XYZ file of C-alpha atoms in Angstrom:
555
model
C 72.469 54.492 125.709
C 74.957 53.999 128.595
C 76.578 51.007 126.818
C 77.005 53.514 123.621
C 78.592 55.906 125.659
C 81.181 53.643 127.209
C 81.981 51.453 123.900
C 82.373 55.217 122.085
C 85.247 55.638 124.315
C 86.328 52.408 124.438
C 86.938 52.210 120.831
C 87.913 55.980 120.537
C 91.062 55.547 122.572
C 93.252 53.496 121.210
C 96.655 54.446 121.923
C 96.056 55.818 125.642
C 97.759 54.209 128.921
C 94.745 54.252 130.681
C 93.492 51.420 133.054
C 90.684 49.612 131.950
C 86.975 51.069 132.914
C 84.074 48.577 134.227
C 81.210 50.725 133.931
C 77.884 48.652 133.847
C 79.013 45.924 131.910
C 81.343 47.878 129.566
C 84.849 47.226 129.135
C 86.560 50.567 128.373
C 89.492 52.460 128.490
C 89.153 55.173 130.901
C 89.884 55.102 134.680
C 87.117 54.162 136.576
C 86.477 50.788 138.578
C 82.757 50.385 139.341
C 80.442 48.011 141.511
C 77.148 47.782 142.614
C 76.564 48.488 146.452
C 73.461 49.016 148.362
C 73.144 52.078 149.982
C 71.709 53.106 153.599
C 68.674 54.962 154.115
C 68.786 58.210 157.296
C 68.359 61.864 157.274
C 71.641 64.191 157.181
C 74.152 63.534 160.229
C 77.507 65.234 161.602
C 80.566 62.888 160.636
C 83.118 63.164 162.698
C 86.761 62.629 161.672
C 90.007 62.736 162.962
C 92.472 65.780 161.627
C 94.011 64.763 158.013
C 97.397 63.553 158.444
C 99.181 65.648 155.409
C 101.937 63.982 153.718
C 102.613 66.316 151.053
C 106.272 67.132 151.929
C 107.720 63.383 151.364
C 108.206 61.969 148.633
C 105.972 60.466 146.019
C 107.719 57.187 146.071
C 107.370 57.197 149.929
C 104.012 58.337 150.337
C 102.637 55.614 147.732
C 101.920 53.248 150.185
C 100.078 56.256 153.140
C 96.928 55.693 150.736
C 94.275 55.586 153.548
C 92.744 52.322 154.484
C 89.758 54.502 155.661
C 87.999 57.698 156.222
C 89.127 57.974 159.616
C 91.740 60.002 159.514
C 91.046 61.786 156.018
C 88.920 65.414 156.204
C 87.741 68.237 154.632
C 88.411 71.979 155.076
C 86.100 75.158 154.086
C 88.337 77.476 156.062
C 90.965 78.528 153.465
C 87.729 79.859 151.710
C 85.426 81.040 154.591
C 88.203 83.222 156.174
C 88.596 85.413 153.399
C 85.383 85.630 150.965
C 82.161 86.392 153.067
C 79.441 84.356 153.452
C 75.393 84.873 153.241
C 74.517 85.546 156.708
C 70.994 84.021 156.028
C 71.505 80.084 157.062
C 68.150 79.133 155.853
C 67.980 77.262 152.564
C 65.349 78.993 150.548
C 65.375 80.352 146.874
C 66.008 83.850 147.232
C 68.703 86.980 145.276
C 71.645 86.541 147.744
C 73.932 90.187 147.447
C 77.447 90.761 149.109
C 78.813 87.439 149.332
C 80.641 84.646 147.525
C 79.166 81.603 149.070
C 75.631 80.963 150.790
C 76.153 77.893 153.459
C 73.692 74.650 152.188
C 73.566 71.207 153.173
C 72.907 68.231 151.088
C 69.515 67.060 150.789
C 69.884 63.177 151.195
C 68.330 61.253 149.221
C 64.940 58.827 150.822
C 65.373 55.801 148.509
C 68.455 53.004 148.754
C 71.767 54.380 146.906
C 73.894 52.540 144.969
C 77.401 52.502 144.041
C 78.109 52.649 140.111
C 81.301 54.274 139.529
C 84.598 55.500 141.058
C 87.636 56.708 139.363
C 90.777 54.547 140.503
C 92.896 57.511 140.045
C 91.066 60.758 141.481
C 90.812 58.649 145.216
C 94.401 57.165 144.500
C 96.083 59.703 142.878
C 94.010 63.003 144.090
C 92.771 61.752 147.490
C 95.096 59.833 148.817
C 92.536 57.226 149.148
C 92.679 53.453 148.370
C 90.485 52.563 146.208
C 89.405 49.994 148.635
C 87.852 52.525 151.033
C 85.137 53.066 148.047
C 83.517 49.928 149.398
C 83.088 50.961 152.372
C 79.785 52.623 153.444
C 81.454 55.464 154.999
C 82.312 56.684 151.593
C 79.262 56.285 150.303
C 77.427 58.259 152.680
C 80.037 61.201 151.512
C 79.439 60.696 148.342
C 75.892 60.665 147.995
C 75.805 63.646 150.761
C 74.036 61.730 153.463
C 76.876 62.584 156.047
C 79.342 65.887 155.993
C 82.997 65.695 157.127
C 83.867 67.026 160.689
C 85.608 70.877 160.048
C 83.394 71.040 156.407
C 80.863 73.560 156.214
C 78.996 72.688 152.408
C 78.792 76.207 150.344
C 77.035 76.776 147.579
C 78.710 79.519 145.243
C 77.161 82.858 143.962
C 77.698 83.681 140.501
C 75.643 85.251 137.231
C 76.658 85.038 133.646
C 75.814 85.655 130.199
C 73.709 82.787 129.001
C 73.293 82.707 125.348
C 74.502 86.117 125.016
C 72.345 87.384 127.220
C 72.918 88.988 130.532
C 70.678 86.399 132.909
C 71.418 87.849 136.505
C 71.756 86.022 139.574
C 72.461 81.874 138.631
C 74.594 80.295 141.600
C 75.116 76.401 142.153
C 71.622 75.306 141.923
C 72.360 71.646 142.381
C 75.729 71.462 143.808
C 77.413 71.842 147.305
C 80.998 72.488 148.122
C 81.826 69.941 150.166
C 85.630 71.666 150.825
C 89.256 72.055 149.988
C 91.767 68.814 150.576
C 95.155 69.007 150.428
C 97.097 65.895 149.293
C 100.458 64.268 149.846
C 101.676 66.238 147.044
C 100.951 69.645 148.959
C 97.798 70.241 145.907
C 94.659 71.769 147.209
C 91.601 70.051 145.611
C 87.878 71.185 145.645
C 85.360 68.465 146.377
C 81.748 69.353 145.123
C 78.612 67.092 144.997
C 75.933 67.845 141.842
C 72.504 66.757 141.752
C 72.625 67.068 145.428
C 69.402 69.205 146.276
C 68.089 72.340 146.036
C 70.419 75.671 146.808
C 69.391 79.438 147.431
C 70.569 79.298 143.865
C 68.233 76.641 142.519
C 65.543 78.750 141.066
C 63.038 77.388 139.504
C 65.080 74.011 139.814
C 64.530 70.714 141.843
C 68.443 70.459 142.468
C 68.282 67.082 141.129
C 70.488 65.224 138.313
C 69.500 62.327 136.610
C 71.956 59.215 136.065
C 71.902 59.754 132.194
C 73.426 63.339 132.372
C 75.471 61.944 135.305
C 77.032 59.069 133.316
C 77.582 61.287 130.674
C 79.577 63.835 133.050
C 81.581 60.716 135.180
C 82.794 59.245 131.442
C 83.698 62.761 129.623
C 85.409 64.543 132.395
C 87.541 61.213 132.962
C 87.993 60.583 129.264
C 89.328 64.173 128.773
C 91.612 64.145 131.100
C 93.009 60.749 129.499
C 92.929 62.995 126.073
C 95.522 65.873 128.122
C 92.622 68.461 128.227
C 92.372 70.589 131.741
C 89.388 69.479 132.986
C 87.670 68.947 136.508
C 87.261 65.272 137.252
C 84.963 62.730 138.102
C 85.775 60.989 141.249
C 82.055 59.157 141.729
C 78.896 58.599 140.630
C 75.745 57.115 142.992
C 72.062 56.480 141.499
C 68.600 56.214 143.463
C 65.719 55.092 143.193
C 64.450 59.202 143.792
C 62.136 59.934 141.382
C 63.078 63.220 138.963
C 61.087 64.032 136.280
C 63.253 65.897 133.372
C 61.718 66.915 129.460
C 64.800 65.120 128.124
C 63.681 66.448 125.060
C 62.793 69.486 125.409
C 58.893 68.681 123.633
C 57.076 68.945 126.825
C 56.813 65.165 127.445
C 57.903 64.865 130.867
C 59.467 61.627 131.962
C 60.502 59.874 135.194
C 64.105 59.297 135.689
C 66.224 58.315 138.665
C 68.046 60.732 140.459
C 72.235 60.330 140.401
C 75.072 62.530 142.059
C 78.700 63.199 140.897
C 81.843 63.791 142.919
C 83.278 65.758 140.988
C 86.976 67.536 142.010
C 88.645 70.787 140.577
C 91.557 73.202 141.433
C 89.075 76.002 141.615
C 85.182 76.191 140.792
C 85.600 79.828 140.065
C 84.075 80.962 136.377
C 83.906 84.448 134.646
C 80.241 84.510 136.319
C 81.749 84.816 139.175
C 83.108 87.600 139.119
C 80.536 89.454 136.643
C 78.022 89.488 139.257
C 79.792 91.276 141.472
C 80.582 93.495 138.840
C 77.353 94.214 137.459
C 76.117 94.813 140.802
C 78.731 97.566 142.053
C 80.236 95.420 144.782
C 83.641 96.159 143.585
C 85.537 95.683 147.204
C 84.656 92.333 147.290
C 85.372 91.681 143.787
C 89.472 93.113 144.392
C 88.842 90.638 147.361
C 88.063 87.845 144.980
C 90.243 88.301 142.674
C 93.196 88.522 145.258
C 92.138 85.361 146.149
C 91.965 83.952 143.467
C 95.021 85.387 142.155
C 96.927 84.366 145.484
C 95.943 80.880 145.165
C 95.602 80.035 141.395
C 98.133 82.418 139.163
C 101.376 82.110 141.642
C 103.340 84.123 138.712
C 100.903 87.067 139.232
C 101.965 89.129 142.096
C 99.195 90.195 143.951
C 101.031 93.724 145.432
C 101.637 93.821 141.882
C 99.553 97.202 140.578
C 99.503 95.844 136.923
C 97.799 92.462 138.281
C 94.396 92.312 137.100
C 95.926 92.964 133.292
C 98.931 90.093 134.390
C 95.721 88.138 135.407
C 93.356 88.695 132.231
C 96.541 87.657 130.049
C 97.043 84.258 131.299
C 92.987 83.812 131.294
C 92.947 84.787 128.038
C 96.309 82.468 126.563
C 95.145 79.420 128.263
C 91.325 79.987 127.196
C 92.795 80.261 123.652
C 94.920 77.477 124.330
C 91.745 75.383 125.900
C 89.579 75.883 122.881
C 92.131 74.946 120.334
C 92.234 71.920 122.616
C 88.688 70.824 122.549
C 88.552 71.638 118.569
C 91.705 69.440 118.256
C 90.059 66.293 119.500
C 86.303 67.355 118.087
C 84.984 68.311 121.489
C 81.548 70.980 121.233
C 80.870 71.845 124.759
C 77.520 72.776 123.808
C 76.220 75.554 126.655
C 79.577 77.865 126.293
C 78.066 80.648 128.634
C 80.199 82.822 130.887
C 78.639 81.274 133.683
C 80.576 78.080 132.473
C 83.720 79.856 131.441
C 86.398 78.517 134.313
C 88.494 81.492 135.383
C 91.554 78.911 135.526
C 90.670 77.364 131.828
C 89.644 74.056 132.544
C 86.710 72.410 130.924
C 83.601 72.153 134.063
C 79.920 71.626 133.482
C 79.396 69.146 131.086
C 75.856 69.581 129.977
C 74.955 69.047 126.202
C 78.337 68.303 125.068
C 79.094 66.126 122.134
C 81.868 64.135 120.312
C 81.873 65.098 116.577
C 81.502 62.472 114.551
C 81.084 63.079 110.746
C 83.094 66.610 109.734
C 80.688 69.541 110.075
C 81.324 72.811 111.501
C 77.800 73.436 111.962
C 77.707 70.180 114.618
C 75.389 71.541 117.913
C 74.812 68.751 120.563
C 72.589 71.549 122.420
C 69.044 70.713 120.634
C 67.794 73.657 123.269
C 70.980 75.854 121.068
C 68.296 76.885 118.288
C 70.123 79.394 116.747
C 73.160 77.069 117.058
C 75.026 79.763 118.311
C 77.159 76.902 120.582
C 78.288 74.691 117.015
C 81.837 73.576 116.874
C 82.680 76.421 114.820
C 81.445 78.880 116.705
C 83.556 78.323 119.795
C 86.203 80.142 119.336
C 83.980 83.675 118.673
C 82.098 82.593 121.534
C 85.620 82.549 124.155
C 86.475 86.058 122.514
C 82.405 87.132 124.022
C 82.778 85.543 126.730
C 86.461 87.169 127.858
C 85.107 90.243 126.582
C 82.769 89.852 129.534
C 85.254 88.979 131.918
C 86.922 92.379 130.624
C 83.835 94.715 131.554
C 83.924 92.950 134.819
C 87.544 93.849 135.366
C 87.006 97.301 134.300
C 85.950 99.008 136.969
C 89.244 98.302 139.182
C 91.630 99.155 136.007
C 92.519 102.983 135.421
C 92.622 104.157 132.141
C 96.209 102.767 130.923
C 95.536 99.423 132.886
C 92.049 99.573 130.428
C 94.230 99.570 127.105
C 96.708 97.234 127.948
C 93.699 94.774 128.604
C 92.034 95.729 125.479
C 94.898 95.220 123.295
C 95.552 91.722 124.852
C 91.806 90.655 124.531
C 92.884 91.796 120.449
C 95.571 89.542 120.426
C 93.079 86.156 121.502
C 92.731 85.227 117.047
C 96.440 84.810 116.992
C 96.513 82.800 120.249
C 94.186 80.799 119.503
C 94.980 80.595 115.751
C 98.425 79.960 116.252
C 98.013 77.283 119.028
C 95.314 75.612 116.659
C 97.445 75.302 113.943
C 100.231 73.957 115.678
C 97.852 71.191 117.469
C 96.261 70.584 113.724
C 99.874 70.044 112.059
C 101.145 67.176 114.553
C 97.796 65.598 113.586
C 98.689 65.659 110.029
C 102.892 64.558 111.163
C 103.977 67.970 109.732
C 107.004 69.135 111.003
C 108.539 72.849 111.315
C 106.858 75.129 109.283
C 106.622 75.330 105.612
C 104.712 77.902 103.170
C 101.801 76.161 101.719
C 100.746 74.242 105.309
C 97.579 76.026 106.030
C 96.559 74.871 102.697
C 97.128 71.291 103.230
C 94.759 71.096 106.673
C 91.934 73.877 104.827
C 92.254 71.022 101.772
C 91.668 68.405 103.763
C 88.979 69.826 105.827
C 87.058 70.879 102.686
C 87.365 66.980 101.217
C 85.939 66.103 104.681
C 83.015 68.461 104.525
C 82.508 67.761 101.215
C 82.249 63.556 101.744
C 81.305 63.812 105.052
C 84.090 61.898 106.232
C 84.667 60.835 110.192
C 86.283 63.011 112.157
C 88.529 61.115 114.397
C 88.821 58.419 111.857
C 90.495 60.429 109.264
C 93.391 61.533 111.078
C 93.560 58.132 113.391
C 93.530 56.457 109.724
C 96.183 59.191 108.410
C 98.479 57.656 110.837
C 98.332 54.379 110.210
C 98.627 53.777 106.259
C 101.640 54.179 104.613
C 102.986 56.968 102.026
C 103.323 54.309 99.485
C 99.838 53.436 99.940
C 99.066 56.978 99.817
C 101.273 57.257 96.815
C 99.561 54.774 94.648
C 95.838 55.692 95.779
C 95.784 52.374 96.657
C 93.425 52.775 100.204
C 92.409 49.555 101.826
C 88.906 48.575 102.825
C 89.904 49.151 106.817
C 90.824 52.522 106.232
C 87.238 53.289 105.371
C 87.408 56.734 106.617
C 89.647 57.938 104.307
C 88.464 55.769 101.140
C 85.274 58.069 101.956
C 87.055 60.762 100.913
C 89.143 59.055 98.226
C 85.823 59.390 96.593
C 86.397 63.034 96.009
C 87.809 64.150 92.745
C 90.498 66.363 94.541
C 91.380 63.603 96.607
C 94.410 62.787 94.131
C 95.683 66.399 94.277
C 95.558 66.670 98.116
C 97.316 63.558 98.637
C 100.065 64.965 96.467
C 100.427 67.954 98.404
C 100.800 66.056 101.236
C 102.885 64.246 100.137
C 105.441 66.808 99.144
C 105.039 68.341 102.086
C 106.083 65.605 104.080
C 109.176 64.727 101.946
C 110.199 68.074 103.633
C 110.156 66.991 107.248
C 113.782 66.753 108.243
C 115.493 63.666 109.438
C 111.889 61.633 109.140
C 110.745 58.578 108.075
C 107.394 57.110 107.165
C 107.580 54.773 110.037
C 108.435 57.453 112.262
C 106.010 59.848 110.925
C 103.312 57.279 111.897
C 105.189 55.879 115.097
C 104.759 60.099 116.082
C 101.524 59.908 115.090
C 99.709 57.609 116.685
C 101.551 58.598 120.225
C 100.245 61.766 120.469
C 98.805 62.789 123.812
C 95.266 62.701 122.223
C 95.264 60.230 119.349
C 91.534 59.188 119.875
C 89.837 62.278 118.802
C 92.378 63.656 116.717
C 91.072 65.607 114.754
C 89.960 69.777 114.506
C 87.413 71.860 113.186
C 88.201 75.433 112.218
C 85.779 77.984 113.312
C 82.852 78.964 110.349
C 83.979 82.466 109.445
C 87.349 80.904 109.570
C 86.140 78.635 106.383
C 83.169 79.439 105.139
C 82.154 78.239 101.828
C 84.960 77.729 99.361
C 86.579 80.003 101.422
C 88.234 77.215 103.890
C 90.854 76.422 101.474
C 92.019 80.392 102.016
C 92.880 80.419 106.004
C 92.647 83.905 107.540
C 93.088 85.362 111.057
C 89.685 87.335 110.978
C 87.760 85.198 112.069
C 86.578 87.090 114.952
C 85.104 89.495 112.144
């Protein structure tokens, strides 16, 4: 399964400048280097460090070659967050409803059996941390990584937050399985959050074990990496340890339980902050420390949001909302179903975190769900762009109670606005797939055609529109497809195949100052030419109805 995963992304990518991924065997492009290390056995331990040396206001070109050598004089910082949002003033580490706080303080649980090595990112140490990738040899870094030892300064937090899961209000949740490690800043002057998961039970854990397995881990190093090589905000992967811990996990779902080896993920971010966290607070009246989050986060994270600003939680909720429109359209463009789309994994700053049951499409459906726990399939492909307008209608009843009654409208009428947003950033992402230029009556119904030939043959996905770019008009012209192009002689099989093509091909003839060459040259460079493809949400095209695109789709 591990091999599958690597080779899908391997052979997905063509077209990327990425380095070249050795990840158990697999050649792939992606950024990771891998190797096999043993690890040390011990119990939890201070680390003491030097101060970081902080390069960030020289140059890139000169500060290429301060990569550390080592750890000792690289560290980790919880302050930035610890002076301003309160802690749980209960240090034990027990399951328990935590109220009044942002973080509870929780330490790594080590793991008792040997750890191993199995993947690093070159660019996240390199490029993020300011780390050679040399120094993930060492066993230093290993004991980081795998949360055996803790930075000198860093206090590990685990964050409180709720959320709507499913659709359903489901109360206290919290990081159940991770620990924030703390905040570096790099040569660049960027602030970075470092967070193990799968690193032991939390007060947030539940009913949980606080565990990950290396198959969900894998899945999470490879797909936060490869996304960020496709130009979609993401957090990112910077490691990946196994064990030899036992964890038992239903994989799926039927009540067979089955051992499985316990992994944990470094895993980096601007912010960990979702619309969960600031619901909770929210939902339980402790609206002076949600204005103190928000300022925060505000402060740190929307820099053209002025936080003396009066009108700043509605400055705030637009930007959420126009880059969560803009983030969806993204996933859809490439085929990406994120499968567990709950507030709780919502990021407040748009990026793409917690990869649980996501999935790659591969034939055309709109109906694809990689969650088999999603049993009314309320997570499909199509369905993720009605489920960002629930979820920021969430985030709106959580801003509520600090807006006044103008402040309220404003907010509503830009949480109204999302179906253009999104629609409009969709089509334009769906058009440079097809090597449309400007904008020309008739174009939505060259991409619904299309995507109702692909339904109807169940043509690939990606393949179509990788395919699209690499045959010629001529060829297109004649209906003359080749054997390699098998994707789209799928859907040559269709009846309406000739008539599409036609249309498409009189709508290219009116791209200005273009070529064929050039058309396919732009093409195939596009920032995410692997998974190049979109789906359009169901009530967008349902039925015969997606060759007649509409903006209601929110209906």
């Amino acid at each position: 399964m591990t091999q599958r995963i690597g080779l899908l992304f391997c052979c997905r990518t063509r077209g990327l400048r990425c380095p070249p991924l050795f990840l158990l065997g697999v050649t792939c492009h992606a950024v990771v280097l891998c190797s096999l290390l043993p690890g040390l056995e011990g119990s939890a331990r201070l680390w003491h460090l030097s101060s970081n040396v902080s390069h960030h206001e020289l140059g890139f070109c000169e500060t290429e070659a301060k990569l550390a050598l080592s750890l000792d004089f690289w560290t980790l910082s919880s302050e930035n967050l610890k002076a301003v949002l309160p802690v749980d003033p209960v240090k034990e580490n027990y399951v328990r409803k935590v109220k009044n706080c942002i973080f509870s303080i929780a330490f790594p649980t080590p793991f008792k059996s040997r750890v191993r090595l199995v993947a690093v990112s070159k660019e996240v140490p390199e490029d993020i941390l300011d780390l050679d990738l040399s120094v993930s040899e060492t066993d230093d870094f290993i004991q980081l990584v795998s949360g055996e030892k803790i930075v000198f300064g860093s206090i590990p937090l685990a964050h409180r937050y709720g959320g709507h899961q499913f659709g359903i209000w489901a109360g206290q949740l919290g990081d159940g399985r991770a620990h924030l490690l703390g905040i570096y800043m790099n040569r660049q002057g960027e602030k970075w959050e470092l967070q193990l998961k799968g690193s032991g039970k939390t007060p947030y854990s539940r009913n949980g074990d606080g565990r990950a397995v290396l198959r969900s881990s894998v899945r999470e190093f490879l797909c936060s990496e490869a996304m960020h090589s496709l130009g979609i905000p993401t957090s990112r992967a910077a490691s990946l340890v196994v064990s030899d811990d036992e964890v038992w996990r239903d994989q799926f779902y039927n009540g067979n339980i089955v051992k499985e080896r316990g992994a944990i993920v470094l895993r980096v971010a601007k912010s960990w902050f979702r619309i969960g966290s600031l619901e909770i607070l929210a939902h339980y009246g402790e609206l002076d420390l949600l204005r103190t989050l928000l300022d925060f986060i505000i402060r740190e994270h929307f820099p053209s949001v002025k936080v003396t600003e009066p009108n700043r939680y509605v400055d705030f909720f637009s930007i959420v909302v126009s880059k969560t429109a803009q983030l969806i359209a993204l996933w859809m463009s490439v085929g990406f179903a994120h499968g567990v789309c709950n507030t709780d994994n919502f990021s407040l700053l748009s990026i793409t975190i917690d990869y649980g049951p996501f999935g790659f499409m591969e034939a055309y459906n709109p109906d694809f769900v990689p969650n088999t726990s999603d049993d009314e399939r309320r997570y499909k492909i199509g369905n993720q762009a009605n489920v960002g307008m629930f979820n920021l209608n969430k985030l709106l009843q959580a801003l509520n109670p600090l807006l006044d009654p103008r402040q309220k409208q404003l907010a509503a009428q830009i949480l109204e606005g999302y179906p253009v947003l999104y629609y409009t950033r969709f089509r334009d992402l769906f058009k440079a797939k097809l090597g449309l230029l400007g904008e020309r009556k008739g174009d939505d119904d060259v991409i619904a055609f299309l995507l109702h030939l692909m339904e109807k043959t169940e043509a690939d996905f990606t393949m179509t529109f990788r395919q699209l770019s690499e045959i010629t008009q001529s060829q297109l012209e004649e209906l003359n497809i080749p054997q390699q192009f098998w994707a789209l002689k799928m859907i040559s099989e269709h009846k309406l195949f000739p008539a599409w093509v036609s249309q498409y091909l009189l709508r290219l003839k009116s791209n200005m100052n273009d070529s064929d060459s050039e058309r396919r040259k732009r093409m195939t460079s596009l920032s995410s030419p692997a998974r190049s493809s979109a789906s359009f949400p169901e009530a967008f095209c349902s039925g015969e109805s997606r060759l007649l695109l509409t903006y209601s789709f929110l209906g």
